[in-house]
Structure formats: structure tokens, C-alpha cells
């Protein structure tokens, strides 16, 4: 079993920055991808950014140039540095770990961008 615990959400003004963290624990070994998704009420959960074990990344077009995903494999932790935040970035952000075609999810952390 895999457990994911997110932290770092909160309220920030437009143009501000936040850093999300997600620590994974449990039956983790070998190669796996980690990422961040976000969801607003009434809409589907969408990919924000993903990073593989070797460090390959991909981003949603809406966050390219503003968000940076990184990971510390020794700590089984993934980070999302969010800069130049916009009101439309407001959402619940979920950490994801994908291993052997199985998705594991954190409980989510709320990010609110508002003045």
C-alpha cells in the first residue's frame, strides 16, 4: 500500500507563489512517476505536472513557464513550485503516484488565489 501526504496549500494573492510538497510512504520501490493534478467543483481532475523517476517532466499548457515540478527520490517526495499565480489556478491540488499502472492519490490540498 502507498500513502501520499500533501502540504503547502493556502491563500495567496495573484502574482504570488506557493510550494506544494507530497511525501510518499509504504510499498515504494523501483520506478514510478509522481505528479500533481487539480480539480475545481463540477469539473474533472486535470493534470498539472508530472515527473518520472529519471526526471522527465511534462506540464499542462496553462502552467508552463510558471510552475516547476521536482522530486527528491531519496525522500520519496515531489514538489510543485508555483509562481505568478492567477485566480484561475484556484483548485484542490492532488498528489499522484503511478506505479505498475496503478494510481495512488493524496487527499488534496486547497490553493486559493485571491486578492
PDB file of C-alpha atoms in Angstrom:
ATOM      1  CA  UNK A   1       0.000   0.000   0.000  1.00  0.00           C
ATOM      2  CA  UNK A   2       1.105   3.560  -0.746  1.00  0.00           C
ATOM      3  CA  UNK A   3       0.283   6.667   1.257  1.00  0.00           C
ATOM      4  CA  UNK A   4       0.630  10.223  -0.019  1.00  0.00           C
ATOM      5  CA  UNK A   5       0.567  13.282   2.216  1.00  0.00           C
ATOM      6  CA  UNK A   6       0.382  16.755   0.684  1.00  0.00           C
ATOM      7  CA  UNK A   7       1.257  20.052   2.312  1.00  0.00           C
ATOM      8  CA  UNK A   8       1.770  23.677   1.340  1.00  0.00           C
ATOM      9  CA  UNK A   9      -1.613  24.852   0.141  1.00  0.00           C
ATOM     10  CA  UNK A  10      -3.251  28.059   1.277  1.00  0.00           C
ATOM     11  CA  UNK A  11      -4.381  31.531   0.307  1.00  0.00           C
ATOM     12  CA  UNK A  12      -2.152  33.694  -1.872  1.00  0.00           C
ATOM     13  CA  UNK A  13      -2.638  36.914  -3.793  1.00  0.00           C
ATOM     14  CA  UNK A  14      -2.490  36.996  -7.591  1.00  0.00           C
ATOM     15  CA  UNK A  15       1.118  37.096  -8.725  1.00  0.00           C
ATOM     16  CA  UNK A  16       2.294  35.330  -5.602  1.00  0.00           C
ATOM     17  CA  UNK A  17       3.987  31.980  -5.093  1.00  0.00           C
ATOM     18  CA  UNK A  18       3.366  28.758  -3.236  1.00  0.00           C
ATOM     19  CA  UNK A  19       5.272  25.497  -2.932  1.00  0.00           C
ATOM     20  CA  UNK A  20       3.429  22.225  -2.572  1.00  0.00           C
ATOM     21  CA  UNK A  21       5.058  19.093  -1.195  1.00  0.00           C
ATOM     22  CA  UNK A  22       3.960  15.480  -1.291  1.00  0.00           C
ATOM     23  CA  UNK A  23       5.667  12.746   0.684  1.00  0.00           C
ATOM     24  CA  UNK A  24       5.103   9.137  -0.310  1.00  0.00           C
ATOM     25  CA  UNK A  25       5.438   6.182   2.023  1.00  0.00           C
ATOM     26  CA  UNK A  26       4.648   2.497   2.024  1.00  0.00           C
ATOM     27  CA  UNK A  27       5.422  -0.105  -0.625  1.00  0.00           C
ATOM     28  CA  UNK A  28       7.556   2.083  -2.846  1.00  0.00           C
ATOM     29  CA  UNK A  29      10.428   0.656  -4.788  1.00  0.00           C
ATOM     30  CA  UNK A  30      11.643   0.692  -8.335  1.00  0.00           C
ATOM     31  CA  UNK A  31      10.495   3.151 -10.953  1.00  0.00           C
ATOM     32  CA  UNK A  32       7.384   5.269 -10.610  1.00  0.00           C
ATOM     33  CA  UNK A  33       6.048   8.618 -11.755  1.00  0.00           C
ATOM     34  CA  UNK A  34       4.729  11.306  -9.460  1.00  0.00           C
ATOM     35  CA  UNK A  35       2.645  14.281 -10.304  1.00  0.00           C
ATOM     36  CA  UNK A  36       0.097  16.891  -9.401  1.00  0.00           C
ATOM     37  CA  UNK A  37      -3.478  17.191 -10.574  1.00  0.00           C
ATOM     38  CA  UNK A  38      -6.059  19.813  -9.736  1.00  0.00           C
ATOM     39  CA  UNK A  39      -9.809  19.934  -9.581  1.00  0.00           C
ATOM     40  CA  UNK A  40     -12.462  22.594  -9.169  1.00  0.00           C
ATOM     41  CA  UNK A  41     -16.055  21.803  -8.177  1.00  0.00           C
ATOM     42  CA  UNK A  42     -18.088  20.384 -11.029  1.00  0.00           C
ATOM     43  CA  UNK A  43     -15.118  19.725 -13.267  1.00  0.00           C
ATOM     44  CA  UNK A  44     -12.812  16.810 -13.925  1.00  0.00           C
ATOM     45  CA  UNK A  45      -9.454  16.363 -12.303  1.00  0.00           C
ATOM     46  CA  UNK A  46      -6.766  17.609 -14.680  1.00  0.00           C
ATOM     47  CA  UNK A  47      -3.040  17.005 -14.877  1.00  0.00           C
ATOM     48  CA  UNK A  48      -0.899  19.945 -13.804  1.00  0.00           C
ATOM     49  CA  UNK A  49       2.577  18.416 -13.982  1.00  0.00           C
ATOM     50  CA  UNK A  50       4.250  15.022 -13.857  1.00  0.00           C
ATOM     51  CA  UNK A  51       7.795  13.794 -13.335  1.00  0.00           C
ATOM     52  CA  UNK A  52       9.228  10.337 -13.930  1.00  0.00           C
ATOM     53  CA  UNK A  53      11.895   8.586 -11.893  1.00  0.00           C
ATOM     54  CA  UNK A  54      14.695   9.682 -14.273  1.00  0.00           C
ATOM     55  CA  UNK A  55      13.368  13.228 -14.078  1.00  0.00           C
ATOM     56  CA  UNK A  56      11.433  13.690 -17.302  1.00  0.00           C
ATOM     57  CA  UNK A  57       8.695  16.263 -16.875  1.00  0.00           C
ATOM     58  CA  UNK A  58       5.556  17.355 -18.626  1.00  0.00           C
ATOM     59  CA  UNK A  59       3.221  20.237 -17.856  1.00  0.00           C
ATOM     60  CA  UNK A  60      -0.241  21.431 -18.688  1.00  0.00           C
ATOM     61  CA  UNK A  61      -0.049  24.275 -21.193  1.00  0.00           C
ATOM     62  CA  UNK A  62      -1.753  26.608 -18.732  1.00  0.00           C
ATOM     63  CA  UNK A  63       1.107  26.360 -16.212  1.00  0.00           C
ATOM     64  CA  UNK A  64       4.170  26.151 -18.462  1.00  0.00           C
ATOM     65  CA  UNK A  65       6.723  28.774 -17.519  1.00  0.00           C
ATOM     66  CA  UNK A  66       5.077  29.411 -14.147  1.00  0.00           C
ATOM     67  CA  UNK A  67       5.131  26.046 -12.340  1.00  0.00           C
ATOM     68  CA  UNK A  68       8.080  23.735 -11.772  1.00  0.00           C
ATOM     69  CA  UNK A  69       7.852  20.139 -10.622  1.00  0.00           C
ATOM     70  CA  UNK A  70      10.776  18.393  -8.971  1.00  0.00           C
ATOM     71  CA  UNK A  71      11.385  15.306  -6.876  1.00  0.00           C
ATOM     72  CA  UNK A  72      13.768  14.004  -4.271  1.00  0.00           C
ATOM     73  CA  UNK A  73      13.980  10.262  -4.834  1.00  0.00           C
ATOM     74  CA  UNK A  74      15.855   9.693  -1.585  1.00  0.00           C
ATOM     75  CA  UNK A  75      12.924  11.209   0.304  1.00  0.00           C
ATOM     76  CA  UNK A  76      10.176   9.872  -1.992  1.00  0.00           C
ATOM     77  CA  UNK A  77       8.925  13.436  -2.190  1.00  0.00           C
ATOM     78  CA  UNK A  78       7.654  15.533  -5.058  1.00  0.00           C
ATOM     79  CA  UNK A  79       7.392  19.309  -5.081  1.00  0.00           C
ATOM     80  CA  UNK A  80       5.437  21.829  -7.120  1.00  0.00           C
ATOM     81  CA  UNK A  81       6.782  25.367  -7.144  1.00  0.00           C
ATOM     82  CA  UNK A  82       4.003  27.662  -8.311  1.00  0.00           C
ATOM     83  CA  UNK A  83       4.898  31.212  -9.333  1.00  0.00           C
ATOM     84  CA  UNK A  84       2.905  34.048 -10.885  1.00  0.00           C
ATOM     85  CA  UNK A  85      -0.272  32.510  -9.562  1.00  0.00           C
ATOM     86  CA  UNK A  86      -3.574  33.505 -11.139  1.00  0.00           C
ATOM     87  CA  UNK A  87      -7.127  33.315  -9.797  1.00  0.00           C
ATOM     88  CA  UNK A  88      -7.816  30.530 -12.290  1.00  0.00           C
ATOM     89  CA  UNK A  89      -5.199  28.406 -10.521  1.00  0.00           C
ATOM     90  CA  UNK A  90      -7.584  28.148  -7.583  1.00  0.00           C
ATOM     91  CA  UNK A  91      -8.359  24.472  -7.041  1.00  0.00           C
ATOM     92  CA  UNK A  92      -7.787  21.463  -4.848  1.00  0.00           C
ATOM     93  CA  UNK A  93      -4.396  20.046  -5.792  1.00  0.00           C
ATOM     94  CA  UNK A  94      -3.923  16.304  -5.559  1.00  0.00           C
ATOM     95  CA  UNK A  95      -0.676  14.413  -5.440  1.00  0.00           C
ATOM     96  CA  UNK A  96      -0.479  11.326  -7.633  1.00  0.00           C
ATOM     97  CA  UNK A  97       1.867   8.376  -7.755  1.00  0.00           C
ATOM     98  CA  UNK A  98       1.622   5.942 -10.645  1.00  0.00           C
ATOM     99  CA  UNK A  99       3.350   2.601 -10.386  1.00  0.00           C
ATOM    100  CA  UNK A 100       2.729  -0.525 -12.411  1.00  0.00           C
ATOM    101  CA  UNK A 101      -0.294   1.167 -13.996  1.00  0.00           C
ATOM    102  CA  UNK A 102      -1.890   1.766 -10.574  1.00  0.00           C
ATOM    103  CA  UNK A 103      -2.744   5.289  -9.441  1.00  0.00           C
ATOM    104  CA  UNK A 104      -2.453   6.367  -5.828  1.00  0.00           C
ATOM    105  CA  UNK A 105      -3.848   9.676  -4.611  1.00  0.00           C
ATOM    106  CA  UNK A 106      -3.389  12.041  -1.739  1.00  0.00           C
ATOM    107  CA  UNK A 107      -6.334  13.672  -0.010  1.00  0.00           C
ATOM    108  CA  UNK A 108      -5.686  17.033  -1.669  1.00  0.00           C
ATOM    109  CA  UNK A 109      -4.673  20.491  -0.563  1.00  0.00           C
ATOM    110  CA  UNK A 110      -6.610  23.653  -1.351  1.00  0.00           C
ATOM    111  CA  UNK A 111      -4.917  26.501  -3.183  1.00  0.00           C
ATOM    112  CA  UNK A 112      -6.837  29.771  -3.312  1.00  0.00           C
ATOM    113  CA  UNK A 113      -5.567  32.675  -5.390  1.00  0.00           C
ATOM    114  CA  UNK A 114      -7.462  35.803  -4.486  1.00  0.00           C
ATOM    115  CA  UNK A 115      -6.944  39.414  -3.511  1.00  0.00           C
TER     116      UNK A 115
END
